[in-house]
mmCIF file of C-alpha atoms in Angstrom:
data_model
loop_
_atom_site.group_PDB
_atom_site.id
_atom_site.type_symbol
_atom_site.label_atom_id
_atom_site.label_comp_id
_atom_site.label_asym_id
_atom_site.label_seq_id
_atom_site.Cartn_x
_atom_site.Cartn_y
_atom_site.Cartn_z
ATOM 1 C CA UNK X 1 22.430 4.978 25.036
ATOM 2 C CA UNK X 2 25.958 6.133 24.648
ATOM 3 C CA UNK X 3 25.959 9.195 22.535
ATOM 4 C CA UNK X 4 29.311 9.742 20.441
ATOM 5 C CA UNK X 5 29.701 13.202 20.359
ATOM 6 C CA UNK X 6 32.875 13.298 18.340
ATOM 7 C CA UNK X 7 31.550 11.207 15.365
ATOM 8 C CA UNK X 8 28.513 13.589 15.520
ATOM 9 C CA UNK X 9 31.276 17.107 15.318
ATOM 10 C CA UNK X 10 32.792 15.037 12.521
ATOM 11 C CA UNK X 11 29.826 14.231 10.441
ATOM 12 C CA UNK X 12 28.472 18.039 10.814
ATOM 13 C CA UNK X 13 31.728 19.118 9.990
ATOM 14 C CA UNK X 14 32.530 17.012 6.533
ATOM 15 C CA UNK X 15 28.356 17.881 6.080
ATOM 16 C CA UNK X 16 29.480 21.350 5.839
ATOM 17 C CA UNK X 17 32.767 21.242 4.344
ATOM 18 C CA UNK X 18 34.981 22.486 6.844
ATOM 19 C CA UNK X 19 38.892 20.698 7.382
ATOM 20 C CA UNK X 20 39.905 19.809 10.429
ATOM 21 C CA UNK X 21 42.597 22.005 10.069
ATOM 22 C CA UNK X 22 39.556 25.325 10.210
ATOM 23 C CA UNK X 23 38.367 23.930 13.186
ATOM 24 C CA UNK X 24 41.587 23.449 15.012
ATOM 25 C CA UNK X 25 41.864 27.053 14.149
ATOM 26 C CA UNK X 26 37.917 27.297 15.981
ATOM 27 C CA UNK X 27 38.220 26.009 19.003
ATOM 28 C CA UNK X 28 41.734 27.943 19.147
ATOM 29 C CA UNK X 29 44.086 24.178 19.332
ATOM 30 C CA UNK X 30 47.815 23.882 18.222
ATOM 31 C CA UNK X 31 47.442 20.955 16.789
ATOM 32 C CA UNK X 32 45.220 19.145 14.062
ATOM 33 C CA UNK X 33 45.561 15.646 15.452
ATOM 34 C CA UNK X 34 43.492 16.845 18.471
ATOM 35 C CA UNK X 35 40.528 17.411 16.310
ATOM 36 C CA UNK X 36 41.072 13.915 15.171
ATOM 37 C CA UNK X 37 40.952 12.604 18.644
ATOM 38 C CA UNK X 38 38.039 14.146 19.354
ATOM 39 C CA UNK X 39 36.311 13.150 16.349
ATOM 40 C CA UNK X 40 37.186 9.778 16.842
ATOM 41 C CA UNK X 41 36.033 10.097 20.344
ATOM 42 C CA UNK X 42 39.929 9.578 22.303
ATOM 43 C CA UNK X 43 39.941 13.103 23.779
ATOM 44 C CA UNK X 44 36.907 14.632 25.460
ATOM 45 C CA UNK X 45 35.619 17.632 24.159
ATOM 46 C CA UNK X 46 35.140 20.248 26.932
ATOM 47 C CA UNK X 47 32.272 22.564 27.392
ATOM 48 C CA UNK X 48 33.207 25.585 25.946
ATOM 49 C CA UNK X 49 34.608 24.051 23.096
ATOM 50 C CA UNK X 50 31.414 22.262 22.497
ATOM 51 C CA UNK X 51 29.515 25.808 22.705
ATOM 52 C CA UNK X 52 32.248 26.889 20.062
ATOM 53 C CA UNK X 53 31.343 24.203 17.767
ATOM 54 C CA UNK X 54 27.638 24.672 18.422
ATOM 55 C CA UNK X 55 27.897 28.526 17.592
ATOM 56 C CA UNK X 56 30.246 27.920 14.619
ATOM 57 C CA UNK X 57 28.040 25.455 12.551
ATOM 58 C CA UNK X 58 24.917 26.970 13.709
ATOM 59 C CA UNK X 59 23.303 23.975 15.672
ATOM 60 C CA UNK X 60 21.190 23.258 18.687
ATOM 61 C CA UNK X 61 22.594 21.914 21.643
ATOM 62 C CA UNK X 62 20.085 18.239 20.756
ATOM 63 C CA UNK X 63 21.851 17.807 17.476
ATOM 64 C CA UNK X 64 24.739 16.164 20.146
ATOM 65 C CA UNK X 65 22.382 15.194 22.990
ATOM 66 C CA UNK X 66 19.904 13.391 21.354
ATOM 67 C CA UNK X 67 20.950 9.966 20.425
ATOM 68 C CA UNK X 68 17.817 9.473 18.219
ATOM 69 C CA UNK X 69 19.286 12.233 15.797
ATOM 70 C CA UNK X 70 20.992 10.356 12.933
ATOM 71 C CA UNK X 71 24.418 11.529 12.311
ATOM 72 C CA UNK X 72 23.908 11.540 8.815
ATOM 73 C CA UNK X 73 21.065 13.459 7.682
ATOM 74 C CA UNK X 74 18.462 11.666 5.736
ATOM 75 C CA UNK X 75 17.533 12.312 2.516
ATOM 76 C CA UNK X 76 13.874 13.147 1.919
ATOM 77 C CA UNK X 77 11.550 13.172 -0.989
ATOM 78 C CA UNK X 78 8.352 14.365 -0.591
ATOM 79 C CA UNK X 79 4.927 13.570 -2.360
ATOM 80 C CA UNK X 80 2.669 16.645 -1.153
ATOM 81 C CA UNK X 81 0.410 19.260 -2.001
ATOM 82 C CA UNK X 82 0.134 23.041 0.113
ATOM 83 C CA UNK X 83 2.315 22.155 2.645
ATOM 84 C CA UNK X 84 3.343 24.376 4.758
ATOM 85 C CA UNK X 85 6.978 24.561 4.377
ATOM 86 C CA UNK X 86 7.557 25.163 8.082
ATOM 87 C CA UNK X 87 5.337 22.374 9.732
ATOM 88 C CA UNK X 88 6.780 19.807 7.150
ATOM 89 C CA UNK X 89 10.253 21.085 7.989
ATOM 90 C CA UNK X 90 8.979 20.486 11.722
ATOM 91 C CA UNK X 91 7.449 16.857 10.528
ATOM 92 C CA UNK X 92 10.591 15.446 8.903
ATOM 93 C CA UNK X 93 12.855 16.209 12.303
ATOM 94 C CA UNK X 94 10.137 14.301 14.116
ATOM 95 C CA UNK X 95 10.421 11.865 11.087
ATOM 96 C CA UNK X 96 14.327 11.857 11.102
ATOM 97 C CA UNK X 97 13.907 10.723 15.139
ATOM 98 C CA UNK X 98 12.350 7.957 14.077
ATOM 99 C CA UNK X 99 14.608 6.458 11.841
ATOM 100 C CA UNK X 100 17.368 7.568 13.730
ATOM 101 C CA UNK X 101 16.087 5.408 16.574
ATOM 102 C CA UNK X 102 15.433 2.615 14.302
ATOM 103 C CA UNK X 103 18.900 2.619 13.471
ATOM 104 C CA UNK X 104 21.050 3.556 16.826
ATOM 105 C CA UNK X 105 18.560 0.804 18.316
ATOM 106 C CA UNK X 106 19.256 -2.097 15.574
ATOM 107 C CA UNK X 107 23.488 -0.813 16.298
ATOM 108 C CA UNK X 108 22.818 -1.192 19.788
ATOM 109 C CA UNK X 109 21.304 -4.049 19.340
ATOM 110 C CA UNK X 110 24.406 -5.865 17.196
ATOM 111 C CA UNK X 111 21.257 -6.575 14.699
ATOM 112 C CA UNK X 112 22.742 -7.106 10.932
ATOM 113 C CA UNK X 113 21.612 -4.645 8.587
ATOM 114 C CA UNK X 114 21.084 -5.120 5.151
ATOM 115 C CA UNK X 115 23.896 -5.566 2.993
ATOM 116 C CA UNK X 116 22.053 -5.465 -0.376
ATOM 117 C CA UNK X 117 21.104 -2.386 -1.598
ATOM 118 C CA UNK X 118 18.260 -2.983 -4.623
ATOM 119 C CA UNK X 119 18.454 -1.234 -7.734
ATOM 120 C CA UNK X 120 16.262 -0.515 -10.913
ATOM 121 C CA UNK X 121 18.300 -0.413 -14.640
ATOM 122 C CA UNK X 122 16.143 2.864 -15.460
ATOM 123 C CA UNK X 123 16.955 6.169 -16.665
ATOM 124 C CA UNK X 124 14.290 9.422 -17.451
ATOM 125 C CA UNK X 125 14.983 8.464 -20.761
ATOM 126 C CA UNK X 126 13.748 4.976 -20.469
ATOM 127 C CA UNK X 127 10.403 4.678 -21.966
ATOM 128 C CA UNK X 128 6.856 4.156 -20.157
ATOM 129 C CA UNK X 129 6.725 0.834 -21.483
ATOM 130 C CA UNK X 130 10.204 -0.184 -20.047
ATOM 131 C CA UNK X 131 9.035 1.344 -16.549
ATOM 132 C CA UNK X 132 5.572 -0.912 -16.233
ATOM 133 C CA UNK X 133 7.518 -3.676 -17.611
ATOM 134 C CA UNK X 134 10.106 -3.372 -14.596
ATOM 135 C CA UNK X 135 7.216 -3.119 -11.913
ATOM 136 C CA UNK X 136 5.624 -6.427 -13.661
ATOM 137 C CA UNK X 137 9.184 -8.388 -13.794
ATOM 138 C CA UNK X 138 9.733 -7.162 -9.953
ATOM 139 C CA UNK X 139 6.427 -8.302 -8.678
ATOM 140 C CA UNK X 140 7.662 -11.655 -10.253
ATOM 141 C CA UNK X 141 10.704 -11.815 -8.541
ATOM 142 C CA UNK X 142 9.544 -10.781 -5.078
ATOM 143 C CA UNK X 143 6.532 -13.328 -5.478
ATOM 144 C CA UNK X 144 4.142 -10.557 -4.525
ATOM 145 C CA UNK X 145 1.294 -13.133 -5.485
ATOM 146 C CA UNK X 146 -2.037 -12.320 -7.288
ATOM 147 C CA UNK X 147 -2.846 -9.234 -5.009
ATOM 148 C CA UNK X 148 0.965 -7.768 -4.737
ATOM 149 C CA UNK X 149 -0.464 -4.034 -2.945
ATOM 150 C CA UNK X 150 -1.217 -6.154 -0.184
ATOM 151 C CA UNK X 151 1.887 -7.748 -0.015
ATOM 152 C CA UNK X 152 4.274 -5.136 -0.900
ATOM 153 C CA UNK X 153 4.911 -3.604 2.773
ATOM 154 C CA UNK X 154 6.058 -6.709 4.522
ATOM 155 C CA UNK X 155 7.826 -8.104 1.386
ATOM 156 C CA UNK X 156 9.677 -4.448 0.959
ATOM 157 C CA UNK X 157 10.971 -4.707 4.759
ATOM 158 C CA UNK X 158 11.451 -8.734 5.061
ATOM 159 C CA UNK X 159 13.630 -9.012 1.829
ATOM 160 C CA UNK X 160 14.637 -6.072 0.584
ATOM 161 C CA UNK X 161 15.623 -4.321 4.061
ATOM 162 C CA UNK X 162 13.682 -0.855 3.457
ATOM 163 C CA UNK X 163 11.880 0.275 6.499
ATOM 164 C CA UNK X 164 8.457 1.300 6.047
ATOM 165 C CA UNK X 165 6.261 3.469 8.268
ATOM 166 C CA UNK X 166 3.041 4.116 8.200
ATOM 167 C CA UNK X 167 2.155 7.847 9.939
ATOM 168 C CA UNK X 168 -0.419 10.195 10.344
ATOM 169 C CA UNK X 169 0.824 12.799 8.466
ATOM 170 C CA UNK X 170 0.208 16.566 7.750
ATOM 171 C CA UNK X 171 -2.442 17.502 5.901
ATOM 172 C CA UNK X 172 -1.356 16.859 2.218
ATOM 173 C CA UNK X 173 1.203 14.993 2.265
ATOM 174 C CA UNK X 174 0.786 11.706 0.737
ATOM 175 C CA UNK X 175 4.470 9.942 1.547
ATOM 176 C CA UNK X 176 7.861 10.173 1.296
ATOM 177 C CA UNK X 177 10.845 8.489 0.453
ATOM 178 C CA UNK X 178 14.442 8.500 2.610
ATOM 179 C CA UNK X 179 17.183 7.803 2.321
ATOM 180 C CA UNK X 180 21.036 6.876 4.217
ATOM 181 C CA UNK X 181 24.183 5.610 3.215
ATOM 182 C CA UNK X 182 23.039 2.279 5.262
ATOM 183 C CA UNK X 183 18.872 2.655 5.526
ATOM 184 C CA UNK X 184 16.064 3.076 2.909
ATOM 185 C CA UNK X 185 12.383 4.572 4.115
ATOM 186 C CA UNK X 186 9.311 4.695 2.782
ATOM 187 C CA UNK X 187 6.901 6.923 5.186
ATOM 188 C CA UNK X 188 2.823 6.487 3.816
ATOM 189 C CA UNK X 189 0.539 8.791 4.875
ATOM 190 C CA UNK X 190 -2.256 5.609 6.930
ATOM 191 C CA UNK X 191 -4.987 7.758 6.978
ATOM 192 C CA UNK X 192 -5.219 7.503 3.007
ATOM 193 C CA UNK X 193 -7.256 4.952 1.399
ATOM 194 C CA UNK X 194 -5.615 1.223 0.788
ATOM 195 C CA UNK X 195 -5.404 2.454 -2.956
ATOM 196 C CA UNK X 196 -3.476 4.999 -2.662
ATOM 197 C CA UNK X 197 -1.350 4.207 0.368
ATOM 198 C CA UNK X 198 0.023 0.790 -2.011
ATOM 199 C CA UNK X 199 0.517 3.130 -4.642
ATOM 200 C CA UNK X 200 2.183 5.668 -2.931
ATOM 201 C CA UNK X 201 4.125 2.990 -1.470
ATOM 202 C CA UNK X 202 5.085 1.385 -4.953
ATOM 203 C CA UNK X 203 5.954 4.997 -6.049
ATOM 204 C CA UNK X 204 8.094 5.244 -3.395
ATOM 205 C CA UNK X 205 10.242 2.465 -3.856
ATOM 206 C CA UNK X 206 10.621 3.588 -7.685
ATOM 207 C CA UNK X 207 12.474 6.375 -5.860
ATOM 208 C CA UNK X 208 14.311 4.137 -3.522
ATOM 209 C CA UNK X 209 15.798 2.513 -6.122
ATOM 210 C CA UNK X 210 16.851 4.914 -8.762
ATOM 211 C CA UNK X 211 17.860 7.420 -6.422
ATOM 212 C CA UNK X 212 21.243 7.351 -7.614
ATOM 213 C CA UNK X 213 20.159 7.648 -11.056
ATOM 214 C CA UNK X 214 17.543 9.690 -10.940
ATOM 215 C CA UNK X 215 17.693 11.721 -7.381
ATOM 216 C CA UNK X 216 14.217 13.033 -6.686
ATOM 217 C CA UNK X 217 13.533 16.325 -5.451
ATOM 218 C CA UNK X 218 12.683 17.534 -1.692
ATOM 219 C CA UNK X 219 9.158 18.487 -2.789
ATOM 220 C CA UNK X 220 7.754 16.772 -5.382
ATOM 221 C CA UNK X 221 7.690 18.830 -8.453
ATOM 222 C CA UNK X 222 10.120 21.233 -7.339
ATOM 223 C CA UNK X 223 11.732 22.539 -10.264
ATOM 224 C CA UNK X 224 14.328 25.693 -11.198
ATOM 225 C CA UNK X 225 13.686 26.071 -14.512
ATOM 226 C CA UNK X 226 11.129 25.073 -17.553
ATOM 227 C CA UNK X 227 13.823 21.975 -18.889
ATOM 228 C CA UNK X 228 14.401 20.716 -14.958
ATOM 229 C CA UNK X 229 10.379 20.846 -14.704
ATOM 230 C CA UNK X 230 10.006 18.401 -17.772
ATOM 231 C CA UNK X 231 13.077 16.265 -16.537
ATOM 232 C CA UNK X 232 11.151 15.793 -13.417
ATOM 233 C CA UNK X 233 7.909 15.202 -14.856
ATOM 234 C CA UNK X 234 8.766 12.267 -16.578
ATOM 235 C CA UNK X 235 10.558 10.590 -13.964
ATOM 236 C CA UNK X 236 7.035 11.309 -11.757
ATOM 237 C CA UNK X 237 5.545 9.237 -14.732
ATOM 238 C CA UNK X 238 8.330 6.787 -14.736
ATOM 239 C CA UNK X 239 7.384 6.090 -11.296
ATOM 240 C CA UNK X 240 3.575 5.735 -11.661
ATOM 241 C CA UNK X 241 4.073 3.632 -14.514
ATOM 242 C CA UNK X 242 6.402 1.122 -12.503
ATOM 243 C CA UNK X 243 3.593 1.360 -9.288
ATOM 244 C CA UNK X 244 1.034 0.111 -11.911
ATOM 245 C CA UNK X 245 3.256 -2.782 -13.409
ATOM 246 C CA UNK X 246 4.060 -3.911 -9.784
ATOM 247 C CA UNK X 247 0.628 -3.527 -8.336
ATOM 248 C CA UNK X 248 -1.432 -4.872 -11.197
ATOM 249 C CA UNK X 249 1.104 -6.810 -13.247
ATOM 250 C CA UNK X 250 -0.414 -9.024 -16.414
ATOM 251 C CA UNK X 251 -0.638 -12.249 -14.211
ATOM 252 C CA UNK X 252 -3.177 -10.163 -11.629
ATOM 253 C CA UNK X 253 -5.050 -8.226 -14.136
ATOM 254 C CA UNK X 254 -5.878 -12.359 -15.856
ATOM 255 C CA UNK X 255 -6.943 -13.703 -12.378
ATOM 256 C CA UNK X 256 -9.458 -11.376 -12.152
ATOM 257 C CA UNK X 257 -11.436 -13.102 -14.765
ATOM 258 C CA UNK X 258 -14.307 -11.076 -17.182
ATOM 259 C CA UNK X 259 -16.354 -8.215 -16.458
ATOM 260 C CA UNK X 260 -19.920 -8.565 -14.307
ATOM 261 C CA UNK X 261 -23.236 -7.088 -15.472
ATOM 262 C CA UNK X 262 -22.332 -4.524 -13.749
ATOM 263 C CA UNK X 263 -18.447 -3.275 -14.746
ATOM 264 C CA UNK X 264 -18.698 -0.313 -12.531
ATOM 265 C CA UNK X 265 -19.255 -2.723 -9.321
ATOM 266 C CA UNK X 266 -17.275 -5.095 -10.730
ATOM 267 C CA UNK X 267 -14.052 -2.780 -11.044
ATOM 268 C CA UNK X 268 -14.459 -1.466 -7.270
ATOM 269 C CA UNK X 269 -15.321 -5.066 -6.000
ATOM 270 C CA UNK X 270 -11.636 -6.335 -8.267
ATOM 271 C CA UNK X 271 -10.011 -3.096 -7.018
ATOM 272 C CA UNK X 272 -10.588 -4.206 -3.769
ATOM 273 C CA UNK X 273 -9.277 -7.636 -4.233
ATOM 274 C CA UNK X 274 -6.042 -5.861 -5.433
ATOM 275 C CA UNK X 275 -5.803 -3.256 -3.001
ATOM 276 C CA UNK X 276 -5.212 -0.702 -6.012
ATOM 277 C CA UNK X 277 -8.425 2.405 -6.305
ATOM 278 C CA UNK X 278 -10.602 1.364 -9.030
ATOM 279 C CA UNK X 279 -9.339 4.217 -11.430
ATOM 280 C CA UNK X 280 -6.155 2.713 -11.613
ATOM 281 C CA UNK X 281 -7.516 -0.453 -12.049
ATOM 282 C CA UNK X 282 -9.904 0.916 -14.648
ATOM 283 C CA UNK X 283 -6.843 2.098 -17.132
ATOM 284 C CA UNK X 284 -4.904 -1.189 -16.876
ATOM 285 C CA UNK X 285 -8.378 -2.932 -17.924
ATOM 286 C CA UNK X 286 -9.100 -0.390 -20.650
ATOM 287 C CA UNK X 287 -4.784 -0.937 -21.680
ATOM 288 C CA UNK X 288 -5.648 -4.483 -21.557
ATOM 289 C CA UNK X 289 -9.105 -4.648 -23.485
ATOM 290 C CA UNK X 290 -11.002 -6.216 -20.658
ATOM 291 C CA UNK X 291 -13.271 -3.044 -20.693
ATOM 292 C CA UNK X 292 -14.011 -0.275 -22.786
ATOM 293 C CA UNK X 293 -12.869 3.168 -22.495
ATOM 294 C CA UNK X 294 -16.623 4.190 -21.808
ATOM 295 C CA UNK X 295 -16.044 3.039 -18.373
ATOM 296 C CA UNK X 296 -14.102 6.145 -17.330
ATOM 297 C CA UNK X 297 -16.719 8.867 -18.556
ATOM 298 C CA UNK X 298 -19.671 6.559 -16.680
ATOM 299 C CA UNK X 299 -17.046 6.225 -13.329
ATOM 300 C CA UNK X 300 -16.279 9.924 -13.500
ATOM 301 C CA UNK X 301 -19.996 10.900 -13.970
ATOM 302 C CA UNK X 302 -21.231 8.682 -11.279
ATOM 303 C CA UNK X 303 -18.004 9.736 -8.974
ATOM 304 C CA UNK X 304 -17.956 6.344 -7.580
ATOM 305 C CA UNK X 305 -17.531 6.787 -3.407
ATOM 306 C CA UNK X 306 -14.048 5.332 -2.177
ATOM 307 C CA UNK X 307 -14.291 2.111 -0.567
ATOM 308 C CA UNK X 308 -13.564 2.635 3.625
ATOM 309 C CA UNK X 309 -10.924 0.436 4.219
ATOM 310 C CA UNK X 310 -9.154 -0.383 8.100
ATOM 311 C CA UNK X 311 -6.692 1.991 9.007
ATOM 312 C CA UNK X 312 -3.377 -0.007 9.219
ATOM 313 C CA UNK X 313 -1.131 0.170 12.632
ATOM 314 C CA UNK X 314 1.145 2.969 13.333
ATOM 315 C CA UNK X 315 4.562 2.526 11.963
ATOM 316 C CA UNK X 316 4.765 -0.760 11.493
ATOM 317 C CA UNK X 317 6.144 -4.648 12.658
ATOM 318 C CA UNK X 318 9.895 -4.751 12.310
ATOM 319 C CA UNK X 319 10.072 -0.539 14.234
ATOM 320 C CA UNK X 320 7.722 -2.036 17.497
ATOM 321 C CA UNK X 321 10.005 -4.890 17.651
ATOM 322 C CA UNK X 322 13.320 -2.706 17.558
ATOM 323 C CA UNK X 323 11.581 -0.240 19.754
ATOM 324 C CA UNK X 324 10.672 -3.076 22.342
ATOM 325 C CA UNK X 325 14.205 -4.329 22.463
ATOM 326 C CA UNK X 326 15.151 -1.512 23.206
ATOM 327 C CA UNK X 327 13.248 -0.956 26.000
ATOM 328 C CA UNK X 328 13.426 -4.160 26.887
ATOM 329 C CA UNK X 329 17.280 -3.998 27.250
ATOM 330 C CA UNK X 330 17.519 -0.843 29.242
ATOM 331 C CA UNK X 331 18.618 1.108 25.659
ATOM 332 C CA UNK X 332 15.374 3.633 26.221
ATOM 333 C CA UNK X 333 13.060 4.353 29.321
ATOM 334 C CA UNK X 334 9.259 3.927 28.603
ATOM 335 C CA UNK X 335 8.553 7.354 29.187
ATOM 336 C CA UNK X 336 11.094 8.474 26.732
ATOM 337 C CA UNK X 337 9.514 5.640 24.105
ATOM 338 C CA UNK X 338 6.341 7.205 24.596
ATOM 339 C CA UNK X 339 8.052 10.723 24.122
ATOM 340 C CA UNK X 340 9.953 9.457 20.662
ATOM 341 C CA UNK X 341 6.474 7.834 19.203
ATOM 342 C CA UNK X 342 4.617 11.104 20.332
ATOM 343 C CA UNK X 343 2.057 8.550 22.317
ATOM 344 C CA UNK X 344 0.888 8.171 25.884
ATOM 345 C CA UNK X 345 2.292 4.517 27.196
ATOM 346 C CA UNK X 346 -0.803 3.159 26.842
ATOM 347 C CA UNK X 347 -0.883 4.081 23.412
ATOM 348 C CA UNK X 348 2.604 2.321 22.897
ATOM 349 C CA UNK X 349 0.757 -0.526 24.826
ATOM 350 C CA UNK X 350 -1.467 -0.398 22.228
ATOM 351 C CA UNK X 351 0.934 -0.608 19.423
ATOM 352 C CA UNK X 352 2.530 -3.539 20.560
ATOM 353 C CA UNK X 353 -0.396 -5.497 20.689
ATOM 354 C CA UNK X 354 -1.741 -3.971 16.840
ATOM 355 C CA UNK X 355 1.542 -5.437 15.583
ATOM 356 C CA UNK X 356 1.254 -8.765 17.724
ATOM 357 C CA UNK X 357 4.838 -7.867 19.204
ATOM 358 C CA UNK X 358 4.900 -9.043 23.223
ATOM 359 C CA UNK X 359 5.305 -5.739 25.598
ATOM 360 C CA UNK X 360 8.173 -5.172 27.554
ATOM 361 C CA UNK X 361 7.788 -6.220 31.040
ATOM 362 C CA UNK X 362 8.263 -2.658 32.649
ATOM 363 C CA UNK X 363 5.245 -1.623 30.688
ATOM 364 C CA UNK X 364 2.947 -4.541 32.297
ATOM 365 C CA UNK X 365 -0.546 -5.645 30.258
ATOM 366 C CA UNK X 366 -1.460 -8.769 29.035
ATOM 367 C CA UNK X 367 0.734 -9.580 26.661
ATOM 368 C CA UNK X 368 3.810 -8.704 28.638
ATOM 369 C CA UNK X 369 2.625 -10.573 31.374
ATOM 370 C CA UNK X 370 2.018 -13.503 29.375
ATOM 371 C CA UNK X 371 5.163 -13.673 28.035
#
């Protein structure tokens, strides 16, 4: 893939704030409009000027070599809990590779990208009410049926162009939202249980979609002072609230019909249907008055076992079919594939086949050869 080094010196320069007129003065040039070439990729930059600009802002040589870098640096917003800063630091640049690939490919490619960027009418002032009422009226509107958790992955990538990616994260860390001028991401933590991955996920896009409004933190609950810390509370809420009106809105919660003998079974056999954990389910049924509120002190007491669900596929549909595209038309080597997914090629193989998308030829198996 052709790298364009000069758009990368200019987005690393405007990142930082520098003119072009300091880094004329830099790389020791007479004139300014040379820096423009370069950025706009006219004049070649030399090697030693590169080490100057590499030295200057601080950078590895790979922030220009590596084409899976994104120019732009993404966003992140992470759901966690004793993280070690360092390995998630270390996590999101393997994270940022990925969507960076997922984007240079789909460029490559000549694939459209989405031109709608989705939005939610919500501030932190708006009220809890307002928030599950916005989750309900979106399930509506994306048709997310009578069991929307199970639906909300492929809906949020086939119509509303956010790229979802299902990982094996660190140890704590739940999910995260991204974030480009031209690319949302949700990342879910697949090792989690169904529950909590869809709710995650429909936290998430709360975040996705008021990011302008209500930017979320790196870490989640990262806060500099006592007022911040209460600001950011209640958009946390804000967002759990809107998860629970989109995963159980009032026309699911109704199909589920009335309480067995049994409610505790009932609510983990319903919770199932919905793909939501059956404490979540058990305070929209207790909201609604299909049980009573006895049902959480008899749940908690009997610390009902989470149901073992199927762990979904790495990443997910729409990245193995960008990814083999790509190495289908010569963009990326297999090896290097295998090196960007952090698998062995028959893992990749593997991949392929989990999301029913046909191999590329050069890796061989039976789906590529059937094809």
């Amino acid at each position: 893939m052709e790298i364009r080094v000069g758009e990368r010196i200019r987005a690393l320069r405007e990142k930082s704030g520098v003119t072009q007129d300091r880094l004329r003065e830099v790389l020791g040039l007479e004139n300014r409009q040379t820096i423009g070439q370069i950025e706009a990729d006219e004049r070649r930059i030399t090697v030693p000027e590169l080490m100057t600009v590499l030295e200057f802002f601080d950078v590895p040589l790979e922030r220009f070599t590596n084409p899976f870098i994104p120019m732009a640096t993404p966003k992140f917003s992470w759901r966690q809990s004793d993280s070690e800063i360092d390995d998630l630091r270390q996590f999101e640049e393997r994270a940022s590779e990925w969507i960076g690939a997922y984007r240079e490919f789909g460029r490559a490619l000549g694939e459209d990208r989405s031109a709608l960027r989705h939005t939610l009418d919500l501030t932190f002032k708006s009220s809890f009410e307002e928030a599950t009422a916005a989750g309900s009226a979106m399930a509506r509107q994306l048709e997310l049926g009578i069991a929307p958790g199970k639906a909300l992955a492929d809906v949020m990538q086939q119509r509303m162009g956010i790229l979802v990616l299902m990982v094996d994260a660190l140890p704590g860390i739940s999910g995260a939202a991204s974030t480009l001028p031209d690319l949302d991401v949700a990342l879910i933590n697949r090792r989690e249980p169904e529950g909590r991955r869809n709710f995650d996920l429909a936290h998430e896009l709360f975040h996705l979609l008021t990011w302008k409004t209500m930017p979320p933190k790196w870490l989640d609950g990262e806060a500099a002072n006592d007022a911040e810390a209460k600001k950011l509370k209640r958009i946390e809420q804000l967002a759990d609230r809107f998860a629970a009106g989109l995963l159980m809105p009032k026309e699911a919660i109704e199909a589920l019909g009335e309480p067995g003998e049994d409610v505790n079974e009932w609510v983990k056999e319903k919770a199932g249907v919905l793909g939501v954990s059956a404490q979540a389910l058990g305070y929209e049924l207790i909201d609604a008055g299909i049980i009573c509120p006895e049902y959480l002190h008899n749940s908690s007491r009997r610390k009902l076992a989470r149901r073992a669900t199927a762990l979904p596929p790495l990443f997910s549909r729409p990245f193995a079919e960008r990814l083999a595209k790509a190495i289908s038309r010569g963009l990326i080597s297999v090896s290097r594939a295998a090196v960007l997914t952090d698998l062995t090629i028959e893992a990749m193989g593997r991949l392929f086949d989990d999301h029913g998308v046909v191999r590329p030829s050069t890796m061989g198996g039976p789906m590529a050869d059937a094809a």
